[in-house]
Amino acid sequence: MTRYDGDTERTFAALPPASGRGFARTWWGQAWLKALEDTALDNAQLKAGRRLARAGAVGAVSVRPGRLTAVVHDRDRTPHRADVLLEQLSPAQWDRLLDMTVERAGHVAALLDREMPPHLVEDAAAEGVDLLPGLGDLEPECDCGAWDHCGHTAALCYQVARLLDQDPFVLLLMRGRAEDGLLEDLQRRSGASTAESTGPEGVDAAEAYAAGDILPPLPDLPALPDEPGASPSLDTETAPGPGVDPVALEFLAATTAGRAHGLLREALRGGFEPELTTAQDAVRLAAGPAGQEATADPWKTSDPRKSSDPRETSDPRKNSDPRETSDPQNASASREVACSRAVTDRLADGSGRGREGLAAAVRAWRHGGAEALSVLDEEWRVEGEALARARAALESAWDADERPELRARANRWTAVGAPVQLRLGRDGRWWPYRKENGRWLPAGAATRDPATALASASAEPTGDAATPGAGR
């Protein structure tokens, strides 16, 4: 990112293609796109804009008060300058907005964390200040000659939604104020507000506490470690007591440390995961770092350069029979393999799925946690409004000449003549599935756009298909 002219202009480098994911993940990014989609008169131009943005056709984006600018290339690489205009706030509106923000410390803290809480937008609207654009607020200009939003201005808006996800100050700059000057103004107003709030002794305790004049600030929380702590090793010369399984204890200690680290991370972010069932928790354990070796994906293609015959390798650790060598490393490796299998069997039993079923569930979990797991397991009838929304999404996702033939059953749409499938979640998102060795398996994360989901399912799997992304 580059800044110009006293921070009143920021230029963001071109973003990579957006295939396999939606354009906006935050609620304010989605509100930006809603303003675009409600304003545009031609849905075909919106679809063209999505295709261009997904293909990485939007160049560097310049953001300055009241205007966005970028060069967008057509499919034939013809460049077009696209601009989108947004009305700036007046000085009086900025005064009302900043005075209101200073009165609520949480609003300032959220902005510093690159977040835009809904209450900030609601409180601003109550003061007569609309931060987010609404119907008709995003005015297009393009040298292609279109009088309404064209594919080029739509692509620019879709790309800017990704920038807004990362930094809501981009929106405030479009509304007329740069980040540094805005924060300085907030700090100045905050100091004046604190000075004015100093009153005579005997004021109400709640008011004094809110003004911050009673107690010194609390110390900062210690930083969250990058990784969970290492679990203690139970590999000692002392024999375990009756009924004690050291391997299982080491596994549980490692996963518990990871779970505690994750809970602390969520608590610091202000949220907690819902309670899991025993079967779901078995899948979560298997999907975690401690369970990766124990739950190898049975559909993962092995390296053809590596022989599967232990007689063709000199590595003693690859010999599964410790009696065939006296090397202690081989004996240790064989013991680890046996322990790993034992852990896998226990997790498979706890999940109620068997070994192959557990591997499929682990793949789903790593794409989306408990929600992805329910999509793997549940087949439900889509009816009424949900069915109408699904059909509308499928109808608008492709041009008529590009739309694939899909066969529907319950919440599953299978491509005719191709081993790919779309599954609709109860929240309206689409999950890509691919048929591998006669079994439908998750192929990517969920998205609101069925075309993106189907493209993810159609892509050739690379690497370890069981570890496509971070789990919950």
JSON list of N, CA and C in Angstrom, two decimals, residues 266-328:
[
{"chain": "A", "resi": 266, "resn": "GLU", "atom": "N", "xyz": [-9.92, -17.68, 21.34]},
{"chain": "A", "resi": 266, "resn": "GLU", "atom": "CA", "xyz": [-11.30, -17.26, 21.09]},
{"chain": "A", "resi": 266, "resn": "GLU", "atom": "C", "xyz": [-11.79, -16.30, 22.17]},
{"chain": "A", "resi": 267, "resn": "ALA", "atom": "N", "xyz": [-11.39, -16.55, 23.43]},
{"chain": "A", "resi": 267, "resn": "ALA", "atom": "CA", "xyz": [-11.82, -15.67, 24.51]},
{"chain": "A", "resi": 267, "resn": "ALA", "atom": "C", "xyz": [-11.25, -14.27, 24.33]},
{"chain": "A", "resi": 268, "resn": "LEU", "atom": "N", "xyz": [-10.00, -14.17, 23.89]},
{"chain": "A", "resi": 268, "resn": "LEU", "atom": "CA", "xyz": [-9.40, -12.86, 23.68]},
{"chain": "A", "resi": 268, "resn": "LEU", "atom": "C", "xyz": [-10.06, -12.15, 22.50]},
{"chain": "A", "resi": 269, "resn": "ARG", "atom": "N", "xyz": [-10.62, -12.91, 21.58]},
{"chain": "A", "resi": 269, "resn": "ARG", "atom": "CA", "xyz": [-11.33, -12.31, 20.44]},
{"chain": "A", "resi": 269, "resn": "ARG", "atom": "C", "xyz": [-12.79, -12.01, 20.78]},
{"chain": "A", "resi": 270, "resn": "GLY", "atom": "N", "xyz": [-13.24, -12.48, 21.94]},
{"chain": "A", "resi": 270, "resn": "GLY", "atom": "CA", "xyz": [-14.59, -12.17, 22.37]},
{"chain": "A", "resi": 270, "resn": "GLY", "atom": "C", "xyz": [-15.63, -13.18, 21.96]},
{"chain": "A", "resi": 271, "resn": "GLY", "atom": "N", "xyz": [-15.25, -14.43, 21.70]},
{"chain": "A", "resi": 271, "resn": "GLY", "atom": "CA", "xyz": [-16.24, -15.44, 21.31]},
{"chain": "A", "resi": 271, "resn": "GLY", "atom": "C", "xyz": [-15.81, -16.81, 21.78]},
{"chain": "A", "resi": 272, "resn": "PHE", "atom": "N", "xyz": [-16.78, -17.74, 21.84]},
{"chain": "A", "resi": 272, "resn": "PHE", "atom": "CA", "xyz": [-16.52, -19.10, 22.25]},
{"chain": "A", "resi": 272, "resn": "PHE", "atom": "C", "xyz": [-17.18, -20.07, 21.28]},
{"chain": "A", "resi": 273, "resn": "GLU", "atom": "N", "xyz": [-16.57, -21.24, 21.14]},
{"chain": "A", "resi": 273, "resn": "GLU", "atom": "CA", "xyz": [-17.15, -22.25, 20.28]},
{"chain": "A", "resi": 273, "resn": "GLU", "atom": "C", "xyz": [-18.31, -22.94, 20.99]},
{"chain": "A", "resi": 274, "resn": "PRO", "atom": "N", "xyz": [-19.32, -23.38, 20.26]},
{"chain": "A", "resi": 274, "resn": "PRO", "atom": "CA", "xyz": [-20.42, -24.12, 20.89]},
{"chain": "A", "resi": 274, "resn": "PRO", "atom": "C", "xyz": [-19.94, -25.47, 21.39]},
{"chain": "A", "resi": 275, "resn": "GLU", "atom": "N", "xyz": [-20.66, -26.03, 22.35]},
{"chain": "A", "resi": 275, "resn": "GLU", "atom": "CA", "xyz": [-20.31, -27.32, 22.91]},
{"chain": "A", "resi": 275, "resn": "GLU", "atom": "C", "xyz": [-20.53, -28.41, 21.86]},
{"chain": "A", "resi": 276, "resn": "LEU", "atom": "N", "xyz": [-19.59, -29.35, 21.78]},
{"chain": "A", "resi": 276, "resn": "LEU", "atom": "CA", "xyz": [-19.64, -30.41, 20.78]},
{"chain": "A", "resi": 276, "resn": "LEU", "atom": "C", "xyz": [-20.16, -31.69, 21.39]},
{"chain": "A", "resi": 277, "resn": "THR", "atom": "N", "xyz": [-20.73, -32.55, 20.54]},
{"chain": "A", "resi": 277, "resn": "THR", "atom": "CA", "xyz": [-21.10, -33.89, 20.97]},
{"chain": "A", "resi": 277, "resn": "THR", "atom": "C", "xyz": [-19.84, -34.74, 21.07]},
{"chain": "A", "resi": 278, "resn": "THR", "atom": "N", "xyz": [-20.00, -35.93, 21.67]},
{"chain": "A", "resi": 278, "resn": "THR", "atom": "CA", "xyz": [-18.85, -36.84, 21.79]},
{"chain": "A", "resi": 278, "resn": "THR", "atom": "C", "xyz": [-18.33, -37.24, 20.41]},
{"chain": "A", "resi": 279, "resn": "ALA", "atom": "N", "xyz": [-19.25, -37.52, 19.48]},
{"chain": "A", "resi": 279, "resn": "ALA", "atom": "CA", "xyz": [-18.82, -37.91, 18.13]},
{"chain": "A", "resi": 279, "resn": "ALA", "atom": "C", "xyz": [-18.13, -36.76, 17.42]},
{"chain": "A", "resi": 280, "resn": "GLN", "atom": "N", "xyz": [-18.65, -35.54, 17.56]},
{"chain": "A", "resi": 280, "resn": "GLN", "atom": "CA", "xyz": [-18.00, -34.38, 16.94]},
{"chain": "A", "resi": 280, "resn": "GLN", "atom": "C", "xyz": [-16.63, -34.13, 17.55]},
{"chain": "A", "resi": 281, "resn": "ASP", "atom": "N", "xyz": [-16.51, -34.31, 18.85]},
{"chain": "A", "resi": 281, "resn": "ASP", "atom": "CA", "xyz": [-15.23, -34.05, 19.51]},
{"chain": "A", "resi": 281, "resn": "ASP", "atom": "C", "xyz": [-14.18, -35.06, 19.08]},
{"chain": "A", "resi": 282, "resn": "ALA", "atom": "N", "xyz": [-14.60, -36.29, 18.80]},
{"chain": "A", "resi": 282, "resn": "ALA", "atom": "CA", "xyz": [-13.64, -37.29, 18.29]},
{"chain": "A", "resi": 282, "resn": "ALA", "atom": "C", "xyz": [-13.09, -36.84, 16.94]},
{"chain": "A", "resi": 283, "resn": "VAL", "atom": "N", "xyz": [-13.95, -36.29, 16.09]},
{"chain": "A", "resi": 283, "resn": "VAL", "atom": "CA", "xyz": [-13.48, -35.78, 14.80]},
{"chain": "A", "resi": 283, "resn": "VAL", "atom": "C", "xyz": [-12.56, -34.58, 15.00]},
{"chain": "A", "resi": 284, "resn": "ARG", "atom": "N", "xyz": [-12.92, -33.69, 15.94]},
{"chain": "A", "resi": 284, "resn": "ARG", "atom": "CA", "xyz": [-12.06, -32.53, 16.21]},
{"chain": "A", "resi": 284, "resn": "ARG", "atom": "C", "xyz": [-10.68, -32.96, 16.67]},
{"chain": "A", "resi": 285, "resn": "LEU", "atom": "N", "xyz": [-10.61, -33.98, 17.56]},
{"chain": "A", "resi": 285, "resn": "LEU", "atom": "CA", "xyz": [-9.32, -34.47, 18.02]},
{"chain": "A", "resi": 285, "resn": "LEU", "atom": "C", "xyz": [-8.51, -35.03, 16.86]},
{"chain": "A", "resi": 286, "resn": "ALA", "atom": "N", "xyz": [-9.17, -35.79, 16.00]},
{"chain": "A", "resi": 286, "resn": "ALA", "atom": "CA", "xyz": [-8.47, -36.38, 14.86]},
{"chain": "A", "resi": 286, "resn": "ALA", "atom": "C", "xyz": [-7.99, -35.32, 13.88]},
{"chain": "A", "resi": 287, "resn": "ALA", "atom": "N", "xyz": [-8.72, -34.19, 13.77]},
{"chain": "A", "resi": 287, "resn": "ALA", "atom": "CA", "xyz": [-8.35, -33.15, 12.82]},
{"chain": "A", "resi": 287, "resn": "ALA", "atom": "C", "xyz": [-7.26, -32.24, 13.35]},
{"chain": "A", "resi": 288, "resn": "GLY", "atom": "N", "xyz": [-6.99, -32.29, 14.65]},
{"chain": "A", "resi": 288, "resn": "GLY", "atom": "CA", "xyz": [-5.98, -31.41, 15.24]},
{"chain": "A", "resi": 288, "resn": "GLY", "atom": "C", "xyz": [-4.57, -31.87, 14.95]},
{"chain": "A", "resi": 289, "resn": "PRO", "atom": "N", "xyz": [-3.58, -31.05, 15.30]},
{"chain": "A", "resi": 289, "resn": "PRO", "atom": "CA", "xyz": [-2.18, -31.40, 15.02]},
{"chain": "A", "resi": 289, "resn": "PRO", "atom": "C", "xyz": [-1.76, -32.73, 15.61]},
{"chain": "A", "resi": 290, "resn": "ALA", "atom": "N", "xyz": [-2.26, -33.03, 16.84]},
{"chain": "A", "resi": 290, "resn": "ALA", "atom": "CA", "xyz": [-1.83, -34.28, 17.47]},
{"chain": "A", "resi": 290, "resn": "ALA", "atom": "C", "xyz": [-2.40, -35.50, 16.77]},
{"chain": "A", "resi": 291, "resn": "GLY", "atom": "N", "xyz": [-3.46, -35.34, 16.02]},
{"chain": "A", "resi": 291, "resn": "GLY", "atom": "CA", "xyz": [-4.08, -36.48, 15.36]},
{"chain": "A", "resi": 291, "resn": "GLY", "atom": "C", "xyz": [-3.75, -36.62, 13.90]},
{"chain": "A", "resi": 292, "resn": "GLN", "atom": "N", "xyz": [-2.91, -35.75, 13.33]},
{"chain": "A", "resi": 292, "resn": "GLN", "atom": "CA", "xyz": [-2.67, -35.77, 11.89]},
{"chain": "A", "resi": 292, "resn": "GLN", "atom": "C", "xyz": [-2.01, -37.07, 11.45]},
{"chain": "A", "resi": 293, "resn": "GLU", "atom": "N", "xyz": [-0.97, -37.50, 12.18]},
{"chain": "A", "resi": 293, "resn": "GLU", "atom": "CA", "xyz": [-0.30, -38.73, 11.79]},
{"chain": "A", "resi": 293, "resn": "GLU", "atom": "C", "xyz": [-1.17, -39.95, 12.03]},
{"chain": "A", "resi": 294, "resn": "ALA", "atom": "N", "xyz": [-2.06, -39.84, 13.02]},
{"chain": "A", "resi": 294, "resn": "ALA", "atom": "CA", "xyz": [-2.90, -40.98, 13.35]},
{"chain": "A", "resi": 294, "resn": "ALA", "atom": "C", "xyz": [-4.06, -41.16, 12.39]},
{"chain": "A", "resi": 295, "resn": "THR", "atom": "N", "xyz": [-4.37, -40.16, 11.61]},
{"chain": "A", "resi": 295, "resn": "THR", "atom": "CA", "xyz": [-5.54, -40.22, 10.72]},
{"chain": "A", "resi": 295, "resn": "THR", "atom": "C", "xyz": [-5.13, -39.85, 9.31]},
{"chain": "A", "resi": 296, "resn": "ALA", "atom": "N", "xyz": [-4.23, -40.60, 8.72]},
{"chain": "A", "resi": 296, "resn": "ALA", "atom": "CA", "xyz": [-3.82, -40.34, 7.34]},
{"chain": "A", "resi": 296, "resn": "ALA", "atom": "C", "xyz": [-5.00, -40.56, 6.42]},
{"chain": "A", "resi": 297, "resn": "ASP", "atom": "N", "xyz": [-5.12, -39.69, 5.42]},
{"chain": "A", "resi": 297, "resn": "ASP", "atom": "CA", "xyz": [-6.24, -39.74, 4.48]},
{"chain": "A", "resi": 297, "resn": "ASP", "atom": "C", "xyz": [-6.09, -40.96, 3.58]},
{"chain": "A", "resi": 298, "resn": "PRO", "atom": "N", "xyz": [-7.04, -41.92, 3.62]},
{"chain": "A", "resi": 298, "resn": "PRO", "atom": "CA", "xyz": [-6.90, -43.11, 2.78]},
{"chain": "A", "resi": 298, "resn": "PRO", "atom": "C", "xyz": [-7.02, -42.83, 1.30]},
{"chain": "A", "resi": 299, "resn": "TRP", "atom": "N", "xyz": [-7.53, -41.59, 0.92]},
{"chain": "A", "resi": 299, "resn": "TRP", "atom": "CA", "xyz": [-7.68, -41.27, -0.51]},
{"chain": "A", "resi": 299, "resn": "TRP", "atom": "C", "xyz": [-6.47, -40.49, -1.04]},
{"chain": "A", "resi": 300, "resn": "LYS", "atom": "N", "xyz": [-5.51, -40.19, -0.16]},
{"chain": "A", "resi": 300, "resn": "LYS", "atom": "CA", "xyz": [-4.35, -39.42, -0.62]},
{"chain": "A", "resi": 300, "resn": "LYS", "atom": "C", "xyz": [-3.49, -40.30, -1.52]},
{"chain": "A", "resi": 301, "resn": "THR", "atom": "N", "xyz": [-3.15, -39.76, -2.69]},
{"chain": "A", "resi": 301, "resn": "THR", "atom": "CA", "xyz": [-2.35, -40.50, -3.64]},
{"chain": "A", "resi": 301, "resn": "THR", "atom": "C", "xyz": [-0.90, -40.52, -3.18]},
{"chain": "A", "resi": 302, "resn": "SER", "atom": "N", "xyz": [-0.31, -41.68, -3.14]},
{"chain": "A", "resi": 302, "resn": "SER", "atom": "CA", "xyz": [1.07, -41.79, -2.70]},
{"chain": "A", "resi": 302, "resn": "SER", "atom": "C", "xyz": [2.01, -41.37, -3.81]},
{"chain": "A", "resi": 303, "resn": "ASP", "atom": "N", "xyz": [3.23, -41.05, -3.44]},
{"chain": "A", "resi": 303, "resn": "ASP", "atom": "CA", "xyz": [4.25, -40.64, -4.40]},
{"chain": "A", "resi": 303, "resn": "ASP", "atom": "C", "xyz": [4.72, -41.87, -5.15]},
{"chain": "A", "resi": 304, "resn": "PRO", "atom": "N", "xyz": [4.52, -41.92, -6.48]},
{"chain": "A", "resi": 304, "resn": "PRO", "atom": "CA", "xyz": [4.91, -43.11, -7.23]},
{"chain": "A", "resi": 304, "resn": "PRO", "atom": "C", "xyz": [6.40, -43.35, -7.20]},
{"chain": "A", "resi": 305, "resn": "ARG", "atom": "N", "xyz": [7.17, -42.35, -6.84]},
{"chain": "A", "resi": 305, "resn": "ARG", "atom": "CA", "xyz": [8.63, -42.53, -6.80]},
{"chain": "A", "resi": 305, "resn": "ARG", "atom": "C", "xyz": [9.05, -43.31, -5.57]},
{"chain": "A", "resi": 306, "resn": "LYS", "atom": "N", "xyz": [8.13, -43.43, -4.60]},
{"chain": "A", "resi": 306, "resn": "LYS", "atom": "CA", "xyz": [8.48, -44.12, -3.36]},
{"chain": "A", "resi": 306, "resn": "LYS", "atom": "C", "xyz": [7.91, -45.53, -3.40]},
{"chain": "A", "resi": 307, "resn": "SER", "atom": "N", "xyz": [8.72, -46.50, -3.12]},
{"chain": "A", "resi": 307, "resn": "SER", "atom": "CA", "xyz": [8.29, -47.88, -3.17]},
{"chain": "A", "resi": 307, "resn": "SER", "atom": "C", "xyz": [7.48, -48.22, -1.93]},
{"chain": "A", "resi": 308, "resn": "SER", "atom": "N", "xyz": [6.45, -49.01, -2.10]},
{"chain": "A", "resi": 308, "resn": "SER", "atom": "CA", "xyz": [5.64, -49.45, -0.97]},
{"chain": "A", "resi": 308, "resn": "SER", "atom": "C", "xyz": [6.18, -50.72, -0.34]},
{"chain": "A", "resi": 309, "resn": "ASP", "atom": "N", "xyz": [7.24, -51.32, -0.93]},
{"chain": "A", "resi": 309, "resn": "ASP", "atom": "CA", "xyz": [7.81, -52.55, -0.43]},
{"chain": "A", "resi": 309, "resn": "ASP", "atom": "C", "xyz": [8.93, -52.22, 0.54]},
{"chain": "A", "resi": 310, "resn": "PRO", "atom": "N", "xyz": [8.81, -52.61, 1.82]},
{"chain": "A", "resi": 310, "resn": "PRO", "atom": "CA", "xyz": [9.87, -52.26, 2.77]},
{"chain": "A", "resi": 310, "resn": "PRO", "atom": "C", "xyz": [11.19, -52.91, 2.45]},
{"chain": "A", "resi": 311, "resn": "ARG", "atom": "N", "xyz": [11.18, -53.96, 1.62]},
{"chain": "A", "resi": 311, "resn": "ARG", "atom": "CA", "xyz": [12.45, -54.61, 1.27]},
{"chain": "A", "resi": 311, "resn": "ARG", "atom": "C", "xyz": [13.27, -53.77, 0.31]},
{"chain": "A", "resi": 312, "resn": "GLU", "atom": "N", "xyz": [12.64, -52.73, -0.35]},
{"chain": "A", "resi": 312, "resn": "GLU", "atom": "CA", "xyz": [13.35, -51.94, -1.34]},
{"chain": "A", "resi": 312, "resn": "GLU", "atom": "C", "xyz": [13.90, -50.66, -0.77]},
{"chain": "A", "resi": 313, "resn": "THR", "atom": "N", "xyz": [13.90, -50.47, 0.55]},
{"chain": "A", "resi": 313, "resn": "THR", "atom": "CA", "xyz": [14.44, -49.27, 1.17]},
{"chain": "A", "resi": 313, "resn": "THR", "atom": "C", "xyz": [15.37, -49.66, 2.29]},
{"chain": "A", "resi": 314, "resn": "SER", "atom": "N", "xyz": [16.37, -48.83, 2.49]},
{"chain": "A", "resi": 314, "resn": "SER", "atom": "CA", "xyz": [17.33, -49.10, 3.55]},
{"chain": "A", "resi": 314, "resn": "SER", "atom": "C", "xyz": [16.99, -48.38, 4.83]},
{"chain": "A", "resi": 315, "resn": "ASP", "atom": "N", "xyz": [15.92, -47.62, 4.84]},
{"chain": "A", "resi": 315, "resn": "ASP", "atom": "CA", "xyz": [15.53, -46.87, 6.03]},
{"chain": "A", "resi": 315, "resn": "ASP", "atom": "C", "xyz": [14.92, -47.84, 7.03]},
{"chain": "A", "resi": 316, "resn": "PRO", "atom": "N", "xyz": [15.57, -48.11, 8.15]},
{"chain": "A", "resi": 316, "resn": "PRO", "atom": "CA", "xyz": [15.03, -49.10, 9.09]},
{"chain": "A", "resi": 316, "resn": "PRO", "atom": "C", "xyz": [13.72, -48.68, 9.69]},
{"chain": "A", "resi": 317, "resn": "ARG", "atom": "N", "xyz": [13.41, -47.37, 9.69]},
{"chain": "A", "resi": 317, "resn": "ARG", "atom": "CA", "xyz": [12.16, -46.91, 10.30]},
{"chain": "A", "resi": 317, "resn": "ARG", "atom": "C", "xyz": [10.95, -47.32, 9.48]},
{"chain": "A", "resi": 318, "resn": "LYS", "atom": "N", "xyz": [11.16, -47.69, 8.17]},
{"chain": "A", "resi": 318, "resn": "LYS", "atom": "CA", "xyz": [10.06, -48.07, 7.31]},
{"chain": "A", "resi": 318, "resn": "LYS", "atom": "C", "xyz": [9.76, -49.57, 7.38]},
{"chain": "A", "resi": 319, "resn": "ASN", "atom": "N", "xyz": [10.53, -50.30, 8.18]},
{"chain": "A", "resi": 319, "resn": "ASN", "atom": "CA", "xyz": [10.29, -51.72, 8.36]},
{"chain": "A", "resi": 319, "resn": "ASN", "atom": "C", "xyz": [9.28, -51.89, 9.48]},
{"chain": "A", "resi": 320, "resn": "SER", "atom": "N", "xyz": [8.16, -52.51, 9.18]},
{"chain": "A", "resi": 320, "resn": "SER", "atom": "CA", "xyz": [7.11, -52.60, 10.17]},
{"chain": "A", "resi": 320, "resn": "SER", "atom": "C", "xyz": [7.33, -53.72, 11.17]},
{"chain": "A", "resi": 321, "resn": "ASP", "atom": "N", "xyz": [8.32, -54.59, 10.98]},
{"chain": "A", "resi": 321, "resn": "ASP", "atom": "CA", "xyz": [8.55, -55.71, 11.88]},
{"chain": "A", "resi": 321, "resn": "ASP", "atom": "C", "xyz": [9.86, -55.49, 12.63]},
{"chain": "A", "resi": 322, "resn": "PRO", "atom": "N", "xyz": [9.79, -55.18, 13.92]},
{"chain": "A", "resi": 322, "resn": "PRO", "atom": "CA", "xyz": [11.03, -54.91, 14.65]},
{"chain": "A", "resi": 322, "resn": "PRO", "atom": "C", "xyz": [11.91, -56.13, 14.78]},
{"chain": "A", "resi": 323, "resn": "ARG", "atom": "N", "xyz": [11.36, -57.33, 14.50]},
{"chain": "A", "resi": 323, "resn": "ARG", "atom": "CA", "xyz": [12.20, -58.53, 14.64]},
{"chain": "A", "resi": 323, "resn": "ARG", "atom": "C", "xyz": [13.19, -58.65, 13.49]},
{"chain": "A", "resi": 324, "resn": "GLU", "atom": "N", "xyz": [12.97, -57.90, 12.40]},
{"chain": "A", "resi": 324, "resn": "GLU", "atom": "CA", "xyz": [13.83, -58.02, 11.23]},
{"chain": "A", "resi": 324, "resn": "GLU", "atom": "C", "xyz": [15.09, -57.17, 11.35]},
{"chain": "A", "resi": 325, "resn": "THR", "atom": "N", "xyz": [15.23, -56.38, 12.40]},
{"chain": "A", "resi": 325, "resn": "THR", "atom": "CA", "xyz": [16.42, -55.56, 12.60]},
{"chain": "A", "resi": 325, "resn": "THR", "atom": "C", "xyz": [16.60, -55.31, 14.06]},
{"chain": "A", "resi": 326, "resn": "SER", "atom": "N", "xyz": [17.81, -55.10, 14.47]},
{"chain": "A", "resi": 326, "resn": "SER", "atom": "CA", "xyz": [18.10, -54.80, 15.87]},
{"chain": "A", "resi": 326, "resn": "SER", "atom": "C", "xyz": [18.29, -53.32, 16.10]},
{"chain": "A", "resi": 327, "resn": "ASP", "atom": "N", "xyz": [18.07, -52.51, 15.05]},
{"chain": "A", "resi": 327, "resn": "ASP", "atom": "CA", "xyz": [18.23, -51.06, 15.17]},
{"chain": "A", "resi": 327, "resn": "ASP", "atom": "C", "xyz": [17.19, -50.51, 16.14]},
{"chain": "A", "resi": 328, "resn": "PRO", "atom": "N", "xyz": [17.59, -49.81, 17.22]},
{"chain": "A", "resi": 328, "resn": "PRO", "atom": "CA", "xyz": [16.59, -49.27, 18.16]},
{"chain": "A", "resi": 328, "resn": "PRO", "atom": "C", "xyz": [15.69, -48.24, 17.53]}
]
